[in-house]
Amino acid sequence: MSLIDFIKQPWPWYVAGPLIGLTVPTLLIIGNKTFGISSSLRHICAACLPGKIPFFNYDWKKEVWNLFFVGGILLGGFIAFLFLQNPEPMIVNPNLSSELATYGITNYDSLVPTEVFNWSSLFTLRGFIMMVVGGFLVGFGTRYAGGCTSGHAIMGLSTLQWPSLVATISFMVGGFIMANLLLPFILKL
Amino acid sequence: MEQHKNIAEDELVVEQKHHEFLTENTDFEMRSLDATCFNESELQHPWWHNFKYAFVGLLFGILFVKAEVVSWFRIQEMFRLQSFHMYGIIGSAVVVGIISVWLIKKFKIKTIYGEPIEFVDKKFNKGQIYGGLLFGLGWAVTGACPGPLFAQIGSGATVITVTLLSAIAGTWVYGKFREQLPH
């Protein structure tokens, strides 16, 4: 097996998790930056549409490193897609695939279910709720909570901040409610 | 001899400047709502220094895709307790993060520019609960947190651009109504 073929396989959690954890000291050591991604959304607001809102009137240019960081993530996703893509469909828990089949989701070739996340379903009720309303909740919720999975669950817990533990538990509770109680109804739409 | 003295003086200046930033900045409450706005470097660098963060981001994006962290299906498995994968990733990332931060504190490790690395405690506010719950709902329905949104777009799901724009709109609306919301 060549190195590229080796890389192309899905990476196990015990490789990916520690590497994500190492981002924390890497960003601190190369420039005293605390890991956090949702802030980039705030910087984009501050740069593009600050209005007369105090929350967006700050020197966003000082935080421009964060925009370079997310630009890198975008490019990294593109490189992985072009050169390192796993040729096999994703293997998921059979209980999940049989449940999703009842909503017409059977394609596991992409990272997102293409039956839901595509341009034409954007104008259906199901697609609108999942992409537009979902995205709004991600942006509004992370800023309200003061961080996302990177800022609170990884960086916050790494520095033993108890408010971050509260936030992380809230993220999980919200996720359990959506996935188990609300999403079945949304997927049926 | 003279040169040695100068270097020592320069280090002192950097040290003082940094502490001054930490003691004189009284805006922590506002700043602590934002994960990146504290503990920042006081040094000025040319703009192209930011490419090192782009490079870390690039590796991070590859990692996100290859470990399927950005997969909607893996997020569903996590919230249905059908797979250990995401728990293993988040758990081991936090353990590695805790050990790294502990080592940085214990050995007073400095940045590559010689600046001290300091940490500021986060303050609790109820927004972490309300906002956290709302974000959790969004996380499970989109299958993405803010970082994975960027990686999903990169990996060919172009329609996620709409989700990202909506997330930016959500952030803006929060900023607009921040004063009226319970914290």
Short mmCIF file of N, CA and C in Angstrom, two decimals, chain A residues 88-173:
data_model
loop_
_atom_site.label_atom_id
_atom_site.label_comp_id
_atom_site.label_asym_id
_atom_site.label_seq_id
_atom_site.Cartn_x
_atom_site.Cartn_y
_atom_site.Cartn_z
N GLU A 88 -14.25 4.64 -1.17
CA GLU A 88 -15.40 3.84 -0.73
C GLU A 88 -16.48 4.72 -0.10
N PRO A 89 -17.77 4.31 -0.21
CA PRO A 89 -18.79 5.04 0.53
C PRO A 89 -18.55 4.90 2.04
N MET A 90 -19.02 5.86 2.81
CA MET A 90 -18.81 5.84 4.25
C MET A 90 -19.58 4.68 4.90
N ILE A 91 -18.94 4.05 5.87
CA ILE A 91 -19.62 2.96 6.58
C ILE A 91 -20.20 3.54 7.87
N VAL A 92 -21.51 3.44 8.01
CA VAL A 92 -22.13 3.97 9.22
C VAL A 92 -22.86 2.85 9.95
N ASN A 93 -23.26 3.13 11.16
CA ASN A 93 -24.01 2.18 11.97
C ASN A 93 -25.27 1.73 11.21
N PRO A 94 -25.52 0.41 11.12
CA PRO A 94 -26.68 -0.07 10.35
C PRO A 94 -28.02 0.50 10.84
N ASN A 95 -28.11 0.74 12.15
CA ASN A 95 -29.35 1.33 12.67
C ASN A 95 -29.60 2.71 12.07
N LEU A 96 -28.49 3.46 11.91
CA LEU A 96 -28.64 4.80 11.33
C LEU A 96 -29.02 4.70 9.86
N SER A 97 -28.33 3.82 9.11
CA SER A 97 -28.63 3.76 7.68
C SER A 97 -30.05 3.26 7.42
N SER A 98 -30.55 2.33 8.25
CA SER A 98 -31.93 1.88 8.01
C SER A 98 -32.92 2.98 8.38
N GLU A 99 -32.60 3.77 9.42
CA GLU A 99 -33.49 4.89 9.77
C GLU A 99 -33.48 5.94 8.66
N LEU A 100 -32.28 6.29 8.18
CA LEU A 100 -32.18 7.33 7.16
C LEU A 100 -32.83 6.90 5.85
N ALA A 101 -32.79 5.58 5.56
CA ALA A 101 -33.42 5.09 4.33
C ALA A 101 -34.92 5.41 4.31
N THR A 102 -35.55 5.42 5.50
CA THR A 102 -36.98 5.72 5.55
C THR A 102 -37.26 7.19 5.17
N TYR A 103 -36.22 8.04 5.24
CA TYR A 103 -36.38 9.45 4.80
C TYR A 103 -35.83 9.65 3.39
N GLY A 104 -35.50 8.58 2.72
CA GLY A 104 -34.97 8.70 1.36
C GLY A 104 -33.50 9.04 1.29
N ILE A 105 -32.77 8.83 2.40
CA ILE A 105 -31.33 9.13 2.39
C ILE A 105 -30.56 7.82 2.27
N THR A 106 -29.97 7.57 1.11
CA THR A 106 -29.28 6.31 0.88
C THR A 106 -27.89 6.50 0.30
N ASN A 107 -27.51 7.74 -0.03
CA ASN A 107 -26.23 7.99 -0.68
C ASN A 107 -25.16 8.36 0.37
N TYR A 108 -24.11 7.53 0.47
CA TYR A 108 -23.05 7.75 1.46
C TYR A 108 -21.72 8.11 0.79
N ASP A 109 -21.78 8.62 -0.44
CA ASP A 109 -20.55 8.95 -1.17
C ASP A 109 -19.94 10.27 -0.70
N SER A 110 -20.77 11.16 -0.19
CA SER A 110 -20.30 12.49 0.18
C SER A 110 -20.30 12.61 1.71
N LEU A 111 -19.71 13.68 2.21
CA LEU A 111 -19.68 13.88 3.66
C LEU A 111 -21.03 14.33 4.20
N VAL A 112 -21.85 14.87 3.32
CA VAL A 112 -23.20 15.26 3.71
C VAL A 112 -24.18 14.46 2.84
N PRO A 113 -25.38 14.18 3.34
CA PRO A 113 -26.34 13.45 2.50
C PRO A 113 -26.79 14.33 1.34
N THR A 114 -26.43 13.92 0.12
CA THR A 114 -26.69 14.77 -1.04
C THR A 114 -28.18 14.88 -1.35
N GLU A 115 -28.99 13.95 -0.80
CA GLU A 115 -30.44 14.05 -1.02
C GLU A 115 -31.03 15.26 -0.29
N VAL A 116 -30.37 15.69 0.79
CA VAL A 116 -30.87 16.84 1.56
C VAL A 116 -30.10 18.10 1.21
N PHE A 117 -28.75 17.97 1.21
CA PHE A 117 -27.92 19.16 1.04
C PHE A 117 -27.55 19.34 -0.43
N ASN A 118 -28.46 19.91 -1.20
CA ASN A 118 -28.15 20.27 -2.58
C ASN A 118 -28.91 21.54 -2.92
N TRP A 119 -28.53 22.17 -4.02
CA TRP A 119 -29.05 23.50 -4.34
C TRP A 119 -30.56 23.51 -4.57
N SER A 120 -31.10 22.44 -5.19
CA SER A 120 -32.53 22.50 -5.49
C SER A 120 -33.37 22.26 -4.23
N SER A 121 -32.85 21.46 -3.27
CA SER A 121 -33.66 21.24 -2.06
C SER A 121 -33.60 22.44 -1.12
N LEU A 122 -32.74 23.40 -1.45
CA LEU A 122 -32.70 24.64 -0.66
C LEU A 122 -34.05 25.33 -0.64
N PHE A 123 -34.84 25.11 -1.71
CA PHE A 123 -36.13 25.79 -1.83
C PHE A 123 -37.30 24.90 -1.39
N THR A 124 -36.97 23.76 -0.74
CA THR A 124 -38.02 22.96 -0.10
C THR A 124 -38.02 23.30 1.38
N LEU A 125 -39.11 22.97 2.06
CA LEU A 125 -39.20 23.29 3.49
C LEU A 125 -38.11 22.55 4.26
N ARG A 126 -37.93 21.26 3.94
CA ARG A 126 -36.93 20.46 4.64
C ARG A 126 -35.52 21.03 4.45
N GLY A 127 -35.19 21.32 3.20
CA GLY A 127 -33.86 21.85 2.91
C GLY A 127 -33.63 23.22 3.54
N PHE A 128 -34.67 24.06 3.51
CA PHE A 128 -34.55 25.40 4.08
C PHE A 128 -34.29 25.32 5.59
N ILE A 129 -35.07 24.48 6.28
CA ILE A 129 -34.88 24.35 7.73
C ILE A 129 -33.47 23.82 8.03
N MET A 130 -33.06 22.79 7.29
CA MET A 130 -31.78 22.16 7.63
C MET A 130 -30.58 23.01 7.27
N MET A 131 -30.65 23.75 6.17
CA MET A 131 -29.47 24.53 5.78
C MET A 131 -29.53 25.96 6.29
N VAL A 132 -30.65 26.65 6.07
CA VAL A 132 -30.70 28.08 6.41
C VAL A 132 -30.98 28.28 7.90
N VAL A 133 -32.04 27.64 8.41
CA VAL A 133 -32.36 27.79 9.84
C VAL A 133 -31.23 27.17 10.67
N GLY A 134 -30.76 26.00 10.24
CA GLY A 134 -29.66 25.34 10.95
C GLY A 134 -28.42 26.23 11.02
N GLY A 135 -28.06 26.82 9.90
CA GLY A 135 -26.89 27.70 9.86
C GLY A 135 -27.06 28.90 10.77
N PHE A 136 -28.27 29.46 10.77
CA PHE A 136 -28.56 30.61 11.63
C PHE A 136 -28.35 30.23 13.09
N LEU A 137 -28.87 29.05 13.48
CA LEU A 137 -28.72 28.59 14.87
C LEU A 137 -27.24 28.40 15.23
N VAL A 138 -26.46 27.91 14.29
CA VAL A 138 -25.02 27.73 14.54
C VAL A 138 -24.36 29.08 14.81
N GLY A 139 -24.65 30.07 13.95
CA GLY A 139 -24.02 31.39 14.11
C GLY A 139 -24.51 32.13 15.33
N PHE A 140 -25.82 32.15 15.53
CA PHE A 140 -26.41 32.86 16.67
C PHE A 140 -26.02 32.18 17.98
N GLY A 141 -26.16 30.85 18.00
CA GLY A 141 -25.89 30.09 19.23
C GLY A 141 -24.45 30.17 19.67
N THR A 142 -23.50 30.01 18.73
CA THR A 142 -22.08 30.02 19.14
C THR A 142 -21.69 31.38 19.71
N ARG A 143 -22.20 32.45 19.07
CA ARG A 143 -21.82 33.77 19.58
C ARG A 143 -22.47 34.06 20.93
N TYR A 144 -23.73 33.63 21.07
CA TYR A 144 -24.44 33.79 22.34
C TYR A 144 -23.70 33.02 23.44
N ALA A 145 -23.22 31.83 23.09
CA ALA A 145 -22.51 31.00 24.06
C ALA A 145 -21.05 31.44 24.23
N GLY A 146 -20.58 32.35 23.36
CA GLY A 146 -19.20 32.83 23.47
C GLY A 146 -18.17 31.86 22.92
N GLY A 147 -18.58 30.96 22.07
CA GLY A 147 -17.61 30.04 21.47
C GLY A 147 -18.29 28.80 20.96
N CYS A 148 -17.55 27.99 20.22
CA CYS A 148 -18.15 26.76 19.67
C CYS A 148 -17.39 25.56 20.19
N THR A 149 -17.43 24.48 19.44
CA THR A 149 -16.74 23.26 19.87
C THR A 149 -15.23 23.50 20.00
N SER A 150 -14.66 24.35 19.14
CA SER A 150 -13.22 24.59 19.27
C SER A 150 -12.92 25.52 20.45
N GLY A 151 -13.65 26.63 20.54
CA GLY A 151 -13.38 27.62 21.59
C GLY A 151 -13.71 27.12 22.99
N HIS A 152 -14.85 26.45 23.13
CA HIS A 152 -15.25 25.98 24.46
C HIS A 152 -14.82 24.54 24.72
N ALA A 153 -15.25 23.60 23.82
CA ALA A 153 -15.02 22.18 24.12
C ALA A 153 -13.54 21.83 24.07
N ILE A 154 -12.78 22.40 23.13
CA ILE A 154 -11.36 22.05 23.05
C ILE A 154 -10.51 23.04 23.86
N MET A 155 -10.52 24.32 23.48
CA MET A 155 -9.66 25.30 24.15
C MET A 155 -10.10 25.53 25.60
N GLY A 156 -11.41 25.71 25.80
CA GLY A 156 -11.92 26.01 27.15
C GLY A 156 -11.67 24.87 28.11
N LEU A 157 -11.96 23.65 27.68
CA LEU A 157 -11.74 22.51 28.57
C LEU A 157 -10.25 22.25 28.78
N SER A 158 -9.43 22.54 27.75
CA SER A 158 -7.99 22.36 27.89
C SER A 158 -7.41 23.26 28.98
N THR A 159 -8.02 24.44 29.14
CA THR A 159 -7.54 25.36 30.18
C THR A 159 -8.40 25.26 31.44
N LEU A 160 -9.19 24.19 31.53
CA LEU A 160 -9.98 23.88 32.72
C LEU A 160 -10.93 25.00 33.13
N GLN A 161 -11.64 25.55 32.16
CA GLN A 161 -12.61 26.62 32.44
C GLN A 161 -13.98 25.99 32.68
N TRP A 162 -14.52 26.14 33.87
CA TRP A 162 -15.81 25.50 34.12
C TRP A 162 -16.95 26.09 33.30
N PRO A 163 -16.95 27.41 32.98
CA PRO A 163 -18.03 27.89 32.09
C PRO A 163 -18.02 27.18 30.74
N SER A 164 -16.83 26.77 30.28
CA SER A 164 -16.76 26.05 29.02
C SER A 164 -17.36 24.65 29.14
N LEU A 165 -17.24 24.07 30.33
CA LEU A 165 -17.87 22.76 30.55
C LEU A 165 -19.39 22.90 30.49
N VAL A 166 -19.90 23.98 31.10
CA VAL A 166 -21.34 24.26 31.04
C VAL A 166 -21.78 24.41 29.58
N ALA A 167 -21.00 25.18 28.83
CA ALA A 167 -21.33 25.41 27.41
C ALA A 167 -21.30 24.10 26.63
N THR A 168 -20.26 23.28 26.87
CA THR A 168 -20.13 22.01 26.14
C THR A 168 -21.30 21.09 26.45
N ILE A 169 -21.69 21.02 27.72
CA ILE A 169 -22.85 20.18 28.08
C ILE A 169 -24.10 20.70 27.38
N SER A 170 -24.25 22.03 27.32
CA SER A 170 -25.41 22.61 26.64
C SER A 170 -25.40 22.26 25.14
N PHE A 171 -24.21 22.30 24.52
CA PHE A 171 -24.10 21.93 23.09
C PHE A 171 -24.65 20.51 22.91
N MET A 172 -24.21 19.60 23.80
CA MET A 172 -24.58 18.19 23.66
C MET A 172 -26.08 18.00 23.89
N VAL A 173 -26.62 18.69 24.91
CA VAL A 173 -28.05 18.56 25.19
C VAL A 173 -28.86 19.03 23.99
#
